[in-house]
JSON list of C-alpha atoms in Angstrom, two decimals:
[
{"chain": "A", "resi": 1, "resn": "MET", "atom": "CA", "xyz": [10.16, -47.53, 45.41]},
{"chain": "A", "resi": 2, "resn": "LYS", "atom": "CA", "xyz": [9.06, -47.71, 49.14]},
{"chain": "A", "resi": 3, "resn": "LYS", "atom": "CA", "xyz": [5.45, -48.23, 48.15]},
{"chain": "A", "resi": 4, "resn": "SER", "atom": "CA", "xyz": [6.43, -51.11, 45.90]},
{"chain": "A", "resi": 5, "resn": "THR", "atom": "CA", "xyz": [8.46, -52.85, 48.72]},
{"chain": "A", "resi": 6, "resn": "THR", "atom": "CA", "xyz": [5.58, -52.28, 51.09]},
{"chain": "A", "resi": 7, "resn": "TYR", "atom": "CA", "xyz": [3.22, -54.13, 48.61]},
{"chain": "A", "resi": 8, "resn": "LEU", "atom": "CA", "xyz": [5.74, -56.83, 48.27]},
{"chain": "A", "resi": 9, "resn": "LYS", "atom": "CA", "xyz": [5.90, -57.23, 52.01]},
{"chain": "A", "resi": 10, "resn": "TYR", "atom": "CA", "xyz": [2.20, -57.58, 52.18]},
{"chain": "A", "resi": 11, "resn": "ILE", "atom": "CA", "xyz": [2.27, -60.33, 49.47]},
{"chain": "A", "resi": 12, "resn": "VAL", "atom": "CA", "xyz": [5.11, -62.18, 51.16]},
{"chain": "A", "resi": 13, "resn": "ASN", "atom": "CA", "xyz": [3.44, -62.04, 54.63]},
{"chain": "A", "resi": 14, "resn": "PHE", "atom": "CA", "xyz": [0.04, -63.21, 53.15]},
{"chain": "A", "resi": 15, "resn": "LEU", "atom": "CA", "xyz": [1.76, -66.24, 51.51]},
{"chain": "A", "resi": 16, "resn": "LEU", "atom": "CA", "xyz": [3.49, -67.04, 54.75]},
{"chain": "A", "resi": 17, "resn": "ILE", "atom": "CA", "xyz": [0.22, -66.95, 56.69]},
{"chain": "A", "resi": 18, "resn": "ALA", "atom": "CA", "xyz": [-1.49, -69.15, 54.08]},
{"chain": "A", "resi": 19, "resn": "LEU", "atom": "CA", "xyz": [1.44, -71.53, 54.17]},
{"chain": "A", "resi": 20, "resn": "ALA", "atom": "CA", "xyz": [1.38, -71.56, 57.89]},
{"chain": "A", "resi": 21, "resn": "LEU", "atom": "CA", "xyz": [-2.24, -72.41, 58.03]},
{"chain": "A", "resi": 22, "resn": "ASP", "atom": "CA", "xyz": [-1.72, -75.20, 55.37]},
{"chain": "A", "resi": 23, "resn": "ILE", "atom": "CA", "xyz": [1.12, -76.67, 57.43]},
{"chain": "A", "resi": 24, "resn": "LEU", "atom": "CA", "xyz": [-0.97, -76.71, 60.58]},
{"chain": "A", "resi": 25, "resn": "SER", "atom": "CA", "xyz": [-3.87, -78.46, 58.86]},
{"chain": "A", "resi": 26, "resn": "LYS", "atom": "CA", "xyz": [-1.39, -81.13, 57.54]},
{"chain": "A", "resi": 27, "resn": "ALA", "atom": "CA", "xyz": [0.46, -81.33, 60.81]},
{"chain": "A", "resi": 28, "resn": "LEU", "atom": "CA", "xyz": [-2.83, -82.03, 62.61]},
{"chain": "A", "resi": 29, "resn": "LYS", "atom": "CA", "xyz": [-3.86, -84.69, 60.19]},
{"chain": "A", "resi": 30, "resn": "PHE", "atom": "CA", "xyz": [-0.52, -86.54, 60.44]},
{"chain": "A", "resi": 31, "resn": "PRO", "atom": "CA", "xyz": [-0.84, -87.71, 64.02]},
{"chain": "A", "resi": 32, "resn": "LEU", "atom": "CA", "xyz": [-4.39, -88.88, 63.31]},
{"chain": "A", "resi": 33, "resn": "ILE", "atom": "CA", "xyz": [-3.35, -91.04, 60.44]},
{"chain": "A", "resi": 34, "resn": "VAL", "atom": "CA", "xyz": [-0.47, -92.61, 62.38]},
{"chain": "A", "resi": 35, "resn": "LEU", "atom": "CA", "xyz": [-2.52, -93.31, 65.50]},
{"chain": "A", "resi": 36, "resn": "THR", "atom": "CA", "xyz": [-5.30, -94.78, 63.41]},
{"chain": "A", "resi": 37, "resn": "LYS", "atom": "CA", "xyz": [-2.83, -96.87, 61.44]},
{"chain": "A", "resi": 38, "resn": "PHE", "atom": "CA", "xyz": [-1.48, -98.39, 64.53]},
{"chain": "A", "resi": 39, "resn": "ASP", "atom": "CA", "xyz": [-4.94, -98.94, 65.91]},
{"chain": "A", "resi": 40, "resn": "LEU", "atom": "CA", "xyz": [-4.29, -96.56, 68.96]},
{"chain": "A", "resi": 41, "resn": "VAL", "atom": "CA", "xyz": [-7.49, -94.60, 68.34]},
{"chain": "A", "resi": 42, "resn": "HIS", "atom": "CA", "xyz": [-10.91, -96.29, 68.47]},
{"chain": "A", "resi": 43, "resn": "GLU", "atom": "CA", "xyz": [-13.34, -93.41, 68.42]},
{"chain": "A", "resi": 44, "resn": "ASN", "atom": "CA", "xyz": [-15.21, -92.61, 65.15]},
{"chain": "A", "resi": 45, "resn": "THR", "atom": "CA", "xyz": [-12.06, -92.27, 63.03]},
{"chain": "A", "resi": 46, "resn": "PRO", "atom": "CA", "xyz": [-11.82, -93.77, 59.48]},
{"chain": "A", "resi": 47, "resn": "SER", "atom": "CA", "xyz": [-9.62, -96.74, 59.61]},
{"chain": "A", "resi": 48, "resn": "ASP", "atom": "CA", "xyz": [-9.00, -97.12, 55.92]},
{"chain": "A", "resi": 49, "resn": "PHE", "atom": "CA", "xyz": [-5.74, -95.12, 55.99]},
{"chain": "A", "resi": 50, "resn": "SER", "atom": "CA", "xyz": [-3.03, -97.02, 53.98]},
{"chain": "A", "resi": 51, "resn": "THR", "atom": "CA", "xyz": [0.74, -96.67, 54.00]},
{"chain": "A", "resi": 52, "resn": "LEU", "atom": "CA", "xyz": [0.50, -94.70, 50.92]},
{"chain": "A", "resi": 53, "resn": "ASP", "atom": "CA", "xyz": [-1.69, -92.07, 52.85]},
{"chain": "A", "resi": 54, "resn": "ILE", "atom": "CA", "xyz": [1.15, -91.76, 55.45]},
{"chain": "A", "resi": 55, "resn": "ILE", "atom": "CA", "xyz": [3.81, -91.47, 52.69]},
{"chain": "A", "resi": 56, "resn": "LEU", "atom": "CA", "xyz": [1.68, -88.81, 50.84]},
{"chain": "A", "resi": 57, "resn": "VAL", "atom": "CA", "xyz": [1.02, -86.76, 54.00]},
{"chain": "A", "resi": 58, "resn": "THR", "atom": "CA", "xyz": [4.60, -86.89, 55.00]},
{"chain": "A", "resi": 59, "resn": "ILE", "atom": "CA", "xyz": [5.85, -85.76, 51.47]},
{"chain": "A", "resi": 60, "resn": "ASN", "atom": "CA", "xyz": [3.18, -83.05, 51.59]},
{"chain": "A", "resi": 61, "resn": "LEU", "atom": "CA", "xyz": [4.45, -81.85, 54.96]},
{"chain": "A", "resi": 62, "resn": "ILE", "atom": "CA", "xyz": [8.04, -81.90, 53.82]},
{"chain": "A", "resi": 63, "resn": "LEU", "atom": "CA", "xyz": [7.12, -79.80, 50.74]},
{"chain": "A", "resi": 64, "resn": "LEU", "atom": "CA", "xyz": [5.20, -77.34, 52.76]},
{"chain": "A", "resi": 65, "resn": "ILE", "atom": "CA", "xyz": [8.14, -76.87, 55.27]},
{"chain": "A", "resi": 66, "resn": "TYR", "atom": "CA", "xyz": [10.47, -76.41, 52.09]},
{"chain": "A", "resi": 67, "resn": "MET", "atom": "CA", "xyz": [8.12, -73.66, 50.85]},
{"chain": "A", "resi": 68, "resn": "GLY", "atom": "CA", "xyz": [8.14, -72.09, 54.26]},
{"chain": "A", "resi": 69, "resn": "TRP", "atom": "CA", "xyz": [11.79, -71.94, 54.36]},
{"chain": "A", "resi": 70, "resn": "LEU", "atom": "CA", "xyz": [11.92, -70.36, 50.88]},
{"chain": "A", "resi": 71, "resn": "LEU", "atom": "CA", "xyz": [9.28, -67.75, 51.82]},
{"chain": "A", "resi": 72, "resn": "LEU", "atom": "CA", "xyz": [11.09, -66.90, 55.07]},
{"chain": "A", "resi": 73, "resn": "LYS", "atom": "CA", "xyz": [14.23, -66.35, 53.06]},
{"chain": "A", "resi": 74, "resn": "LEU", "atom": "CA", "xyz": [12.26, -64.05, 50.64]},
{"chain": "A", "resi": 75, "resn": "ARG", "atom": "CA", "xyz": [10.66, -62.24, 53.60]},
{"chain": "A", "resi": 76, "resn": "LYS", "atom": "CA", "xyz": [14.11, -61.60, 55.20]},
{"chain": "A", "resi": 77, "resn": "THR", "atom": "CA", "xyz": [15.41, -60.24, 51.79]},
{"chain": "A", "resi": 78, "resn": "VAL", "atom": "CA", "xyz": [12.44, -57.98, 51.41]},
{"chain": "A", "resi": 79, "resn": "TYR", "atom": "CA", "xyz": [12.68, -56.52, 54.84]},
{"chain": "A", "resi": 80, "resn": "ASP", "atom": "CA", "xyz": [16.45, -56.15, 54.67]},
{"chain": "A", "resi": 81, "resn": "SER", "atom": "CA", "xyz": [16.20, -54.28, 51.38]},
{"chain": "A", "resi": 82, "resn": "GLU", "atom": "CA", "xyz": [15.12, -51.06, 53.28]},
{"chain": "A", "resi": 83, "resn": "SER", "atom": "CA", "xyz": [18.60, -50.73, 54.87]},
{"chain": "A", "resi": 84, "resn": "LYS", "atom": "CA", "xyz": [20.41, -51.41, 51.57]},
{"chain": "A", "resi": 85, "resn": "SER", "atom": "CA", "xyz": [19.45, -51.48, 47.93]},
{"chain": "A", "resi": 86, "resn": "LEU", "atom": "CA", "xyz": [17.11, -54.02, 46.59]},
{"chain": "A", "resi": 87, "resn": "PHE", "atom": "CA", "xyz": [19.20, -54.29, 43.49]},
{"chain": "A", "resi": 88, "resn": "SER", "atom": "CA", "xyz": [22.05, -56.75, 44.31]},
{"chain": "A", "resi": 89, "resn": "LYS", "atom": "CA", "xyz": [23.12, -60.13, 43.04]},
{"chain": "A", "resi": 90, "resn": "ALA", "atom": "CA", "xyz": [22.31, -61.82, 46.32]},
{"chain": "A", "resi": 91, "resn": "ASN", "atom": "CA", "xyz": [18.72, -60.55, 46.20]},
{"chain": "A", "resi": 92, "resn": "LYS", "atom": "CA", "xyz": [18.47, -61.73, 42.54]},
{"chain": "A", "resi": 93, "resn": "SER", "atom": "CA", "xyz": [19.68, -65.06, 43.61]},
{"chain": "A", "resi": 94, "resn": "ILE", "atom": "CA", "xyz": [17.15, -65.44, 46.35]},
{"chain": "A", "resi": 95, "resn": "PHE", "atom": "CA", "xyz": [14.38, -64.30, 44.23]},
{"chain": "A", "resi": 96, "resn": "LYS", "atom": "CA", "xyz": [15.35, -66.79, 41.64]},
{"chain": "A", "resi": 97, "resn": "GLN", "atom": "CA", "xyz": [15.61, -69.59, 44.13]},
{"chain": "A", "resi": 98, "resn": "VAL", "atom": "CA", "xyz": [12.05, -68.77, 45.52]},
{"chain": "A", "resi": 99, "resn": "GLY", "atom": "CA", "xyz": [10.50, -68.46, 42.01]},
{"chain": "A", "resi": 100, "resn": "ASN", "atom": "CA", "xyz": [11.94, -71.81, 40.96]},
{"chain": "A", "resi": 101, "resn": "GLY", "atom": "CA", "xyz": [11.08, -73.33, 44.25]},
{"chain": "A", "resi": 102, "resn": "LEU", "atom": "CA", "xyz": [7.53, -72.25, 43.87]},
{"chain": "A", "resi": 103, "resn": "ILE", "atom": "CA", "xyz": [7.35, -73.84, 40.47]},
{"chain": "A", "resi": 104, "resn": "TYR", "atom": "CA", "xyz": [8.99, -77.10, 41.61]},
{"chain": "A", "resi": 105, "resn": "TYR", "atom": "CA", "xyz": [6.66, -77.19, 44.64]},
{"chain": "A", "resi": 106, "resn": "SER", "atom": "CA", "xyz": [3.75, -76.69, 42.33]},
{"chain": "A", "resi": 107, "resn": "ILE", "atom": "CA", "xyz": [4.63, -79.61, 40.12]},
{"chain": "A", "resi": 108, "resn": "ALA", "atom": "CA", "xyz": [5.39, -81.83, 43.18]},
{"chain": "A", "resi": 109, "resn": "ILE", "atom": "CA", "xyz": [2.13, -81.05, 44.91]},
{"chain": "A", "resi": 110, "resn": "PHE", "atom": "CA", "xyz": [0.29, -81.69, 41.67]},
{"chain": "A", "resi": 111, "resn": "ILE", "atom": "CA", "xyz": [1.94, -85.19, 41.49]},
{"chain": "A", "resi": 112, "resn": "VAL", "atom": "CA", "xyz": [1.17, -85.86, 45.20]},
{"chain": "A", "resi": 113, "resn": "ARG", "atom": "CA", "xyz": [-2.59, -84.82, 44.74]},
{"chain": "A", "resi": 114, "resn": "LEU", "atom": "CA", "xyz": [-2.77, -86.94, 41.54]},
{"chain": "A", "resi": 115, "resn": "VAL", "atom": "CA", "xyz": [-1.52, -89.96, 43.40]},
{"chain": "A", "resi": 116, "resn": "GLU", "atom": "CA", "xyz": [-4.01, -89.27, 46.24]},
{"chain": "A", "resi": 117, "resn": "LYS", "atom": "CA", "xyz": [-6.82, -88.98, 43.65]},
{"chain": "A", "resi": 118, "resn": "LEU", "atom": "CA", "xyz": [-5.81, -92.05, 41.66]},
{"chain": "A", "resi": 119, "resn": "SER", "atom": "CA", "xyz": [-5.41, -94.16, 44.79]},
{"chain": "A", "resi": 120, "resn": "GLY", "atom": "CA", "xyz": [-9.01, -93.56, 45.64]},
{"chain": "A", "resi": 121, "resn": "GLN", "atom": "CA", "xyz": [-10.17, -94.30, 42.08]},
{"chain": "A", "resi": 122, "resn": "ILE", "atom": "CA", "xyz": [-8.30, -97.56, 41.53]},
{"chain": "A", "resi": 123, "resn": "GLU", "atom": "CA", "xyz": [-10.72, -99.54, 43.68]},
{"chain": "A", "resi": 124, "resn": "ASN", "atom": "CA", "xyz": [-13.70, -98.18, 41.77]},
{"chain": "A", "resi": 125, "resn": "ILE", "atom": "CA", "xyz": [-12.90, -98.73, 38.08]},
{"chain": "A", "resi": 126, "resn": "ASN", "atom": "CA", "xyz": [-15.96, -98.44, 35.84]},
{"chain": "A", "resi": 127, "resn": "ASP", "atom": "CA", "xyz": [-17.07, -96.82, 32.62]},
{"chain": "A", "resi": 128, "resn": "SER", "atom": "CA", "xyz": [-16.92, -93.28, 33.94]},
{"chain": "A", "resi": 129, "resn": "SER", "atom": "CA", "xyz": [-13.27, -93.77, 35.20]},
{"chain": "A", "resi": 130, "resn": "ALA", "atom": "CA", "xyz": [-11.91, -92.05, 32.17]},
{"chain": "A", "resi": 131, "resn": "TYR", "atom": "CA", "xyz": [-14.20, -89.09, 32.77]},
{"chain": "A", "resi": 132, "resn": "LEU", "atom": "CA", "xyz": [-13.41, -88.94, 36.42]},
{"chain": "A", "resi": 133, "resn": "PHE", "atom": "CA", "xyz": [-9.66, -89.13, 35.62]},
{"chain": "A", "resi": 134, "resn": "GLY", "atom": "CA", "xyz": [-9.88, -86.14, 33.20]},
{"chain": "A", "resi": 135, "resn": "HIS", "atom": "CA", "xyz": [-12.05, -84.25, 35.65]},
{"chain": "A", "resi": 136, "resn": "ASN", "atom": "CA", "xyz": [-9.52, -84.77, 38.42]},
{"chain": "A", "resi": 137, "resn": "ILE", "atom": "CA", "xyz": [-6.60, -83.75, 36.22]},
{"chain": "A", "resi": 138, "resn": "GLY", "atom": "CA", "xyz": [-8.30, -80.56, 35.24]},
{"chain": "A", "resi": 139, "resn": "GLU", "atom": "CA", "xyz": [-9.23, -79.74, 38.82]},
{"chain": "A", "resi": 140, "resn": "LEU", "atom": "CA", "xyz": [-5.67, -80.48, 40.01]},
{"chain": "A", "resi": 141, "resn": "ILE", "atom": "CA", "xyz": [-4.18, -78.25, 37.19]},
{"chain": "A", "resi": 142, "resn": "SER", "atom": "CA", "xyz": [-6.58, -75.42, 37.92]},
{"chain": "A", "resi": 143, "resn": "GLY", "atom": "CA", "xyz": [-5.52, -75.55, 41.50]},
{"chain": "A", "resi": 144, "resn": "ARG", "atom": "CA", "xyz": [-1.81, -75.21, 40.60]},
{"chain": "A", "resi": 145, "resn": "ILE", "atom": "CA", "xyz": [-2.04, -72.32, 38.19]},
{"chain": "A", "resi": 146, "resn": "PRO", "atom": "CA", "xyz": [-2.09, -69.49, 40.73]},
{"chain": "A", "resi": 147, "resn": "LEU", "atom": "CA", "xyz": [1.10, -70.93, 42.30]},
{"chain": "A", "resi": 148, "resn": "LEU", "atom": "CA", "xyz": [2.74, -71.20, 38.81]},
{"chain": "A", "resi": 149, "resn": "VAL", "atom": "CA", "xyz": [1.82, -67.58, 38.10]},
{"chain": "A", "resi": 150, "resn": "ILE", "atom": "CA", "xyz": [3.32, -66.35, 41.37]},
{"chain": "A", "resi": 151, "resn": "GLY", "atom": "CA", "xyz": [6.48, -68.39, 40.74]},
{"chain": "A", "resi": 152, "resn": "ILE", "atom": "CA", "xyz": [6.80, -66.89, 37.24]},
{"chain": "A", "resi": 153, "resn": "PHE", "atom": "CA", "xyz": [6.10, -63.35, 38.64]},
{"chain": "A", "resi": 154, "resn": "ILE", "atom": "CA", "xyz": [8.88, -63.82, 41.14]},
{"chain": "A", "resi": 155, "resn": "LEU", "atom": "CA", "xyz": [11.22, -64.98, 38.43]},
{"chain": "A", "resi": 156, "resn": "ILE", "atom": "CA", "xyz": [10.33, -61.85, 36.42]},
{"chain": "A", "resi": 157, "resn": "LEU", "atom": "CA", "xyz": [11.16, -59.86, 39.63]},
{"chain": "A", "resi": 158, "resn": "ALA", "atom": "CA", "xyz": [14.52, -61.57, 39.76]},
{"chain": "A", "resi": 159, "resn": "ASP", "atom": "CA", "xyz": [15.30, -60.51, 36.16]},
{"chain": "A", "resi": 160, "resn": "LEU", "atom": "CA", "xyz": [14.19, -56.94, 36.93]},
{"chain": "A", "resi": 161, "resn": "ILE", "atom": "CA", "xyz": [16.38, -56.94, 40.07]},
{"chain": "A", "resi": 162, "resn": "GLN", "atom": "CA", "xyz": [19.39, -58.12, 37.87]},
{"chain": "A", "resi": 163, "resn": "ASP", "atom": "CA", "xyz": [18.64, -55.33, 35.31]},
{"chain": "A", "resi": 164, "resn": "GLY", "atom": "CA", "xyz": [18.36, -52.75, 38.11]},
{"chain": "A", "resi": 165, "resn": "TYR", "atom": "CA", "xyz": [21.74, -54.00, 39.53]},
{"chain": "A", "resi": 166, "resn": "ASP", "atom": "CA", "xyz": [23.35, -53.65, 36.07]},
{"chain": "A", "resi": 167, "resn": "LEU", "atom": "CA", "xyz": [22.04, -50.13, 35.65]},
{"chain": "A", "resi": 168, "resn": "LYS", "atom": "CA", "xyz": [23.10, -49.18, 39.18]},
{"chain": "A", "resi": 169, "resn": "GLN", "atom": "CA", "xyz": [26.70, -50.53, 38.50]},
{"chain": "A", "resi": 170, "resn": "GLU", "atom": "CA", "xyz": [26.74, -48.69, 35.11]},
{"chain": "A", "resi": 171, "resn": "ASN", "atom": "CA", "xyz": [25.55, -45.47, 36.87]},
{"chain": "A", "resi": 172, "resn": "ASP", "atom": "CA", "xyz": [28.21, -45.85, 39.58]},
{"chain": "A", "resi": 173, "resn": "LEU", "atom": "CA", "xyz": [30.93, -46.02, 36.93]},
{"chain": "A", "resi": 174, "resn": "THR", "atom": "CA", "xyz": [29.75, -42.83, 35.26]},
{"chain": "A", "resi": 175, "resn": "ILE", "atom": "CA", "xyz": [30.99, -39.53, 36.32]}
]
């Protein structure tokens, strides 16, 4: 059991590091867009940012912060499980929240990325637009599949934690 929780710690820490890097990249992009939008930066910056770009980056940043909060909850739960049993209703609830959160995040990011792609294609409508639309949808879906798999895996872990809790309760009642 100790080896399994160690692996789970590695996975959660890896996800947190990847998320922190993504938040950092989005957070650095946000001031550039805002400064360019209000014409405060005049050096070699693209000035074709629209209000939609600001809205999409803001939504993206909010979603990333939400995922960070969920993963920090999961990390706290995994690290606290050494002092007490991993099989509890509270842990099952947190794992279920994180699994559902990953799935919701994946769907929301898919929608944000789709709007980003479509906003760039609306100006250039031609015969190959249908092909580009299909290609972009496929690319966006393939980018979200790993996150969906991780979310489903965490939901399976939540069910296993519930089963373990039930077995532990049953074992405690047996003489």
